[in-house]
Coordinates of C-alpha atoms in Angstrom, one line a residue:
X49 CA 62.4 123.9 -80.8
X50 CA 62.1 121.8 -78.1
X51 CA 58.9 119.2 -79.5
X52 CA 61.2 119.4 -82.7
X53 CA 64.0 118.1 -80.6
X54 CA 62.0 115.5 -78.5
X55 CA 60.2 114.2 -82.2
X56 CA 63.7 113.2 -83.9
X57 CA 65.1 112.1 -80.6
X58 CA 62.0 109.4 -80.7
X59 CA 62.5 108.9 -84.5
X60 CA 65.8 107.7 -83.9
X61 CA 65.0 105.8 -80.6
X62 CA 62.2 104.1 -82.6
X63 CA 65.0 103.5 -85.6
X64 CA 67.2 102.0 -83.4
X65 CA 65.0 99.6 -81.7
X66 CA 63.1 98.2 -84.8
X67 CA 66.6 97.5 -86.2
X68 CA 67.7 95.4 -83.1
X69 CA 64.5 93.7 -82.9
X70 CA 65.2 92.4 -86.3
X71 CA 68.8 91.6 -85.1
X72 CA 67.9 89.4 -82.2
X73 CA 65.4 87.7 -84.3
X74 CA 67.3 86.5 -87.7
X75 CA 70.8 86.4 -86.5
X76 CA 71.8 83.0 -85.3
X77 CA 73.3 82.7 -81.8
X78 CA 76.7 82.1 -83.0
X79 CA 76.5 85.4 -84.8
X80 CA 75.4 87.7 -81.9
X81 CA 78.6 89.0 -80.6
X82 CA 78.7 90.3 -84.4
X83 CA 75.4 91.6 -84.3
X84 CA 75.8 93.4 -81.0
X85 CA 78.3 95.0 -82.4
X86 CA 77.1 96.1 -85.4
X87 CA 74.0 97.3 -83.2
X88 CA 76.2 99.1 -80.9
X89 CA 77.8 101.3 -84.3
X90 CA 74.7 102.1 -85.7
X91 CA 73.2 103.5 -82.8
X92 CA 76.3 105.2 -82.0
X93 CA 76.0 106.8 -85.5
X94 CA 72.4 107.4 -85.3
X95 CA 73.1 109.6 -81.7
X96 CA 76.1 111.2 -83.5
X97 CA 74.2 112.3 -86.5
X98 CA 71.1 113.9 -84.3
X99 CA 73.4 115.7 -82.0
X100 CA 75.4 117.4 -85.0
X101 CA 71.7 118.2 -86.2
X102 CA 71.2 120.2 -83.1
X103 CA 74.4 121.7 -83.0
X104 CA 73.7 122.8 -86.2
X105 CA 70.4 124.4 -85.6
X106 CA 71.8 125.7 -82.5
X107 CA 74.6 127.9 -83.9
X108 CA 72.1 129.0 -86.5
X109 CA 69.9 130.0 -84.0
X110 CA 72.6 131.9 -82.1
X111 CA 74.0 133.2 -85.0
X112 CA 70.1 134.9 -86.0
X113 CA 69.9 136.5 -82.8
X114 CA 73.4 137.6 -82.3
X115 CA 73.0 139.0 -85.8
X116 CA 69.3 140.5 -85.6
X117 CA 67.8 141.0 -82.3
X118 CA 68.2 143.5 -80.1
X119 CA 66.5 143.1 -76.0
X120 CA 66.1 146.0 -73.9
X121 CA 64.8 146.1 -70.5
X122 CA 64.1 149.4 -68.3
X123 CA 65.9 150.5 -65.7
X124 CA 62.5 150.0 -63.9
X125 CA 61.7 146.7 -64.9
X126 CA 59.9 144.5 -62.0
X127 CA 61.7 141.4 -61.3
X128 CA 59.9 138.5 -63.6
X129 CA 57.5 136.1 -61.6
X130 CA 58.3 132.5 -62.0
X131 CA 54.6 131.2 -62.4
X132 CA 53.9 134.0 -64.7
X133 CA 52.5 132.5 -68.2
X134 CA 55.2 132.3 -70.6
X135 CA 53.8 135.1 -73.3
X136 CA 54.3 137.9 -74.8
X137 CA 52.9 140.4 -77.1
X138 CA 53.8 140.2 -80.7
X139 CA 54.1 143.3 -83.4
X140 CA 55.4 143.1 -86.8
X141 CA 55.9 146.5 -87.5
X142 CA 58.1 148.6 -89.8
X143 CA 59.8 152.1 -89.3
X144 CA 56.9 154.3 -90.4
X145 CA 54.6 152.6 -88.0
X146 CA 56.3 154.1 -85.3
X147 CA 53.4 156.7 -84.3
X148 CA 50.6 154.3 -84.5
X149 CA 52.3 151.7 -82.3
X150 CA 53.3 154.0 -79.8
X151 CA 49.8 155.0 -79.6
X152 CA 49.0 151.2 -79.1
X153 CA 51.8 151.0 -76.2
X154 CA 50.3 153.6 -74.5
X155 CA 46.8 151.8 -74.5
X156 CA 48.1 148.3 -73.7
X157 CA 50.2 149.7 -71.0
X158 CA 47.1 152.0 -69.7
X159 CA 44.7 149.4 -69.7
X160 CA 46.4 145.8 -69.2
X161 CA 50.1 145.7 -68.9
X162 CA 51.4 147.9 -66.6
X163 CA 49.6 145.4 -64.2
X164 CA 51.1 142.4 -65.4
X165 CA 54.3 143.3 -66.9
X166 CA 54.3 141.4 -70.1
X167 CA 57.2 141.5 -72.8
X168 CA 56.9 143.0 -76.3
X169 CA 58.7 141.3 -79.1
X170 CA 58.6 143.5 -82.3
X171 CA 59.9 141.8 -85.1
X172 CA 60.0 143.5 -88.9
X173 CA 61.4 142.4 -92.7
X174 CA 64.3 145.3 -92.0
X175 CA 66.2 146.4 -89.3
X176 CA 64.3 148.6 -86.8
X177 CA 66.2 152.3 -86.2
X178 CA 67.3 153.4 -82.9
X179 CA 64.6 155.8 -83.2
X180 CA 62.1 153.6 -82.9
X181 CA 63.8 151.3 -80.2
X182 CA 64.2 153.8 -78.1
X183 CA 60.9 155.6 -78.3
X184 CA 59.1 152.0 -77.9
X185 CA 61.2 150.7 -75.2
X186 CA 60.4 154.0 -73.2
X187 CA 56.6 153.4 -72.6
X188 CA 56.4 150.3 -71.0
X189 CA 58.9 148.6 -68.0
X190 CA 58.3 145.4 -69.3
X191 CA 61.5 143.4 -71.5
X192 CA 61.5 144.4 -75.1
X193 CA 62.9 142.8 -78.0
X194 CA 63.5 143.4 -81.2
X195 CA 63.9 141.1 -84.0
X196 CA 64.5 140.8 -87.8
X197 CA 62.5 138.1 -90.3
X198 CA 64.9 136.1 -92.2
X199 CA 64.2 136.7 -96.2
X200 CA 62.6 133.0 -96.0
X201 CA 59.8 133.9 -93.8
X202 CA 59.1 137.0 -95.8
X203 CA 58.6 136.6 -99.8
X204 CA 57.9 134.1 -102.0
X205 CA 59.0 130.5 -102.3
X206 CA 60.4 129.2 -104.8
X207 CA 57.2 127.5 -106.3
X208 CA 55.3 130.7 -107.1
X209 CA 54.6 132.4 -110.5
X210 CA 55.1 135.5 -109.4
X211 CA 53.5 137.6 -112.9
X212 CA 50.6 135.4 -112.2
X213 CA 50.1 136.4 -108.5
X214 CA 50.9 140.2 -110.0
X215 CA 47.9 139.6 -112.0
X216 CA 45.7 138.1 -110.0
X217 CA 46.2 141.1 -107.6
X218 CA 45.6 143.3 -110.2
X219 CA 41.9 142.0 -110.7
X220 CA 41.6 141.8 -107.2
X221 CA 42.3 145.5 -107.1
X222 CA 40.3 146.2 -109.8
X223 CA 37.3 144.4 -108.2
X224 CA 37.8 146.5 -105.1
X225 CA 38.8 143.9 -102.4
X226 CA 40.3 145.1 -99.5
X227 CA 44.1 144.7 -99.7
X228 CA 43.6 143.3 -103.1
X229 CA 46.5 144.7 -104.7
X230 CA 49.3 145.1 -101.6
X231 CA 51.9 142.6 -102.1
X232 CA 53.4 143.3 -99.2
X233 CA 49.6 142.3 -97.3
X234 CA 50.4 138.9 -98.7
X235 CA 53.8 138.5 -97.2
X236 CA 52.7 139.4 -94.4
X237 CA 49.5 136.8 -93.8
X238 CA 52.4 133.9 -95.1
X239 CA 54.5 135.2 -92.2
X240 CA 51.6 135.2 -89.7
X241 CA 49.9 131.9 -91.0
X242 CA 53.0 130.4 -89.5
X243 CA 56.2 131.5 -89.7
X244 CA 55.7 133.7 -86.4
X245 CA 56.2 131.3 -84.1
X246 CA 59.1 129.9 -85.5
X247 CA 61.5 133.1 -85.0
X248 CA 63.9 132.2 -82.5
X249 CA 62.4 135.5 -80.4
X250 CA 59.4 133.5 -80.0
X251 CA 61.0 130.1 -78.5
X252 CA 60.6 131.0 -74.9
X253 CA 56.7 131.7 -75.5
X254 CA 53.7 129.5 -75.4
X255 CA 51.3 132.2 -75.7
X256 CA 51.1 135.3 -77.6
X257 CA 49.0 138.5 -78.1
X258 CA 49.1 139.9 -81.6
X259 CA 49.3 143.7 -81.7
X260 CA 49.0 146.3 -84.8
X261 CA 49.4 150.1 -84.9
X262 CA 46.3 152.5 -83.9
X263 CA 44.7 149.8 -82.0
X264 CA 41.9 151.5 -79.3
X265 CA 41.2 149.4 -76.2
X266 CA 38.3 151.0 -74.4
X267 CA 38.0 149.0 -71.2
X268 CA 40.8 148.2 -68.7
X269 CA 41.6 144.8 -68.7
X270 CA 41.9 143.5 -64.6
X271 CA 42.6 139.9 -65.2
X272 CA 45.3 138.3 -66.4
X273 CA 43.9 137.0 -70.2
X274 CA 46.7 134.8 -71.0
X275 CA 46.5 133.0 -67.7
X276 CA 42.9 132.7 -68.3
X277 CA 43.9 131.2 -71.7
X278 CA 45.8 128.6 -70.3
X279 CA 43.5 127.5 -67.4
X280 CA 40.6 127.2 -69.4
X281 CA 43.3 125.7 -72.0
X282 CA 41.9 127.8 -75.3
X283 CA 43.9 128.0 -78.0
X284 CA 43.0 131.5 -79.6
X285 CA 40.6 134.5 -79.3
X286 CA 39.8 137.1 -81.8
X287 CA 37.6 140.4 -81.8
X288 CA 35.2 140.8 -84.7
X289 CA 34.7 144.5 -85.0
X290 CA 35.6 145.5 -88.7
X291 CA 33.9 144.3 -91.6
X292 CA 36.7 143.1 -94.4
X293 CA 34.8 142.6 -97.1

């Protein structure tokens, strides 16, 4: 939230100037004292109006985590290191996934993690169980949160005909297209198309490493890929191993 923050705070600045330039230009000397002061108000309700803004979005903010988020951290866990990449791994996952993303713990943990201590953040469209807090926190030492996606983020908007995007699954189904008739598969690519990143669990990140249940990693993983990331200053990397269509 903080480029949100910095691009009003230069809306206004910019707002505030132009409006003074024109001011000092078609007031007449005689008149400044009263255009100074009229200057003076209107900046001072421009700054008042941006920081009830962010109060606002603030106590929202606080209010979503305090309400939906849960952080756990082992009794193990290695104290953070301040030049450490600010990332994290990222699963939306429901209850029943609970097997298959343990399975994809394990792996991560086996093959990258354990040496670089990561966090998780798992965030889902329901509250996760204790069951599968506890049995996810377990396998790793690294900080582990847990997060629920506001009912914006996850269904339609507003906008959407939603018989005619039932029927147009329906003949995507029909044609055999992978996913074709999961609505749920469409909610979900919304969600990750943009909505991720703007979960207040993902604030403190710059990078992130999308995870899904049953994933196999073959090779261990000896360097530390986000840092890679950001020295060579890439901006995303996928593995094409499964034909979709």
């Amino acid at each position: 939230m903080s480029k949100r923050r910095q691009t009003l705070g230069l809306q206004i600045l910019a707002t505030v100037a132009i409006l003074g330039l024109i001011a000092y230009l078609f007031f007449p000397k005689a008149d400044m004292q009263l255009a100074d002061n009229w200057y003076g108000d209107l900046k001072s309700t421009f700054e008042a109006q941006a920081r009830q803004g962010e109060a606002a979005l603030a106590a929202y903010k606080n209010a979503v985590i305090s309400s939906s988020t849960t952080t756990t951290s082992s009794p193990h866990h290695p104290i953070p290191n301040p030049n450490r990449v600010k990332a994290a791994f990222v699963i939306l996952a429901r209850n029943s996934d609970l097997n298959g993303i343990r399975s994809s713990i394990r792996q991560m943990e086996d093959r990258f993690n354990r040496k670089f201590n990561y966090p998780y953040v798992f965030l889902n469209e329901e509250n996760f169980t204790e069951e599968f807090k506890e049995k996810t926190a377990a396998l790793t030492n690294s900080e582990v949160h847990y997060g629920k996606i506001d009912a914006d983020m996850w269904g339609y908007p507003d906008h959407v005909d939603t018989k005619k995007a039932a029927d147009c699954r329906k003949k995507m189904q029909d044609k055999g297209i992978i996913y074709g008739g999961s609505e749920s598969y469409r909610h979900m690519c919304r969600f990750q198309s943009g909505f991720f990143f703007r979960h207040p669990l993902l604030d403190a990140f710059e990078y992130y490493w999308r995870v899904e249940p049953d994933v196999s990693y073959f090779c261990d993983i000896d360097y530390d890929v986000f840092q890679m990331m950001k020295d060579k200053k890439l901006k995303y990397g996928k593995s094409f191993i499964q034909k979709k269509s």
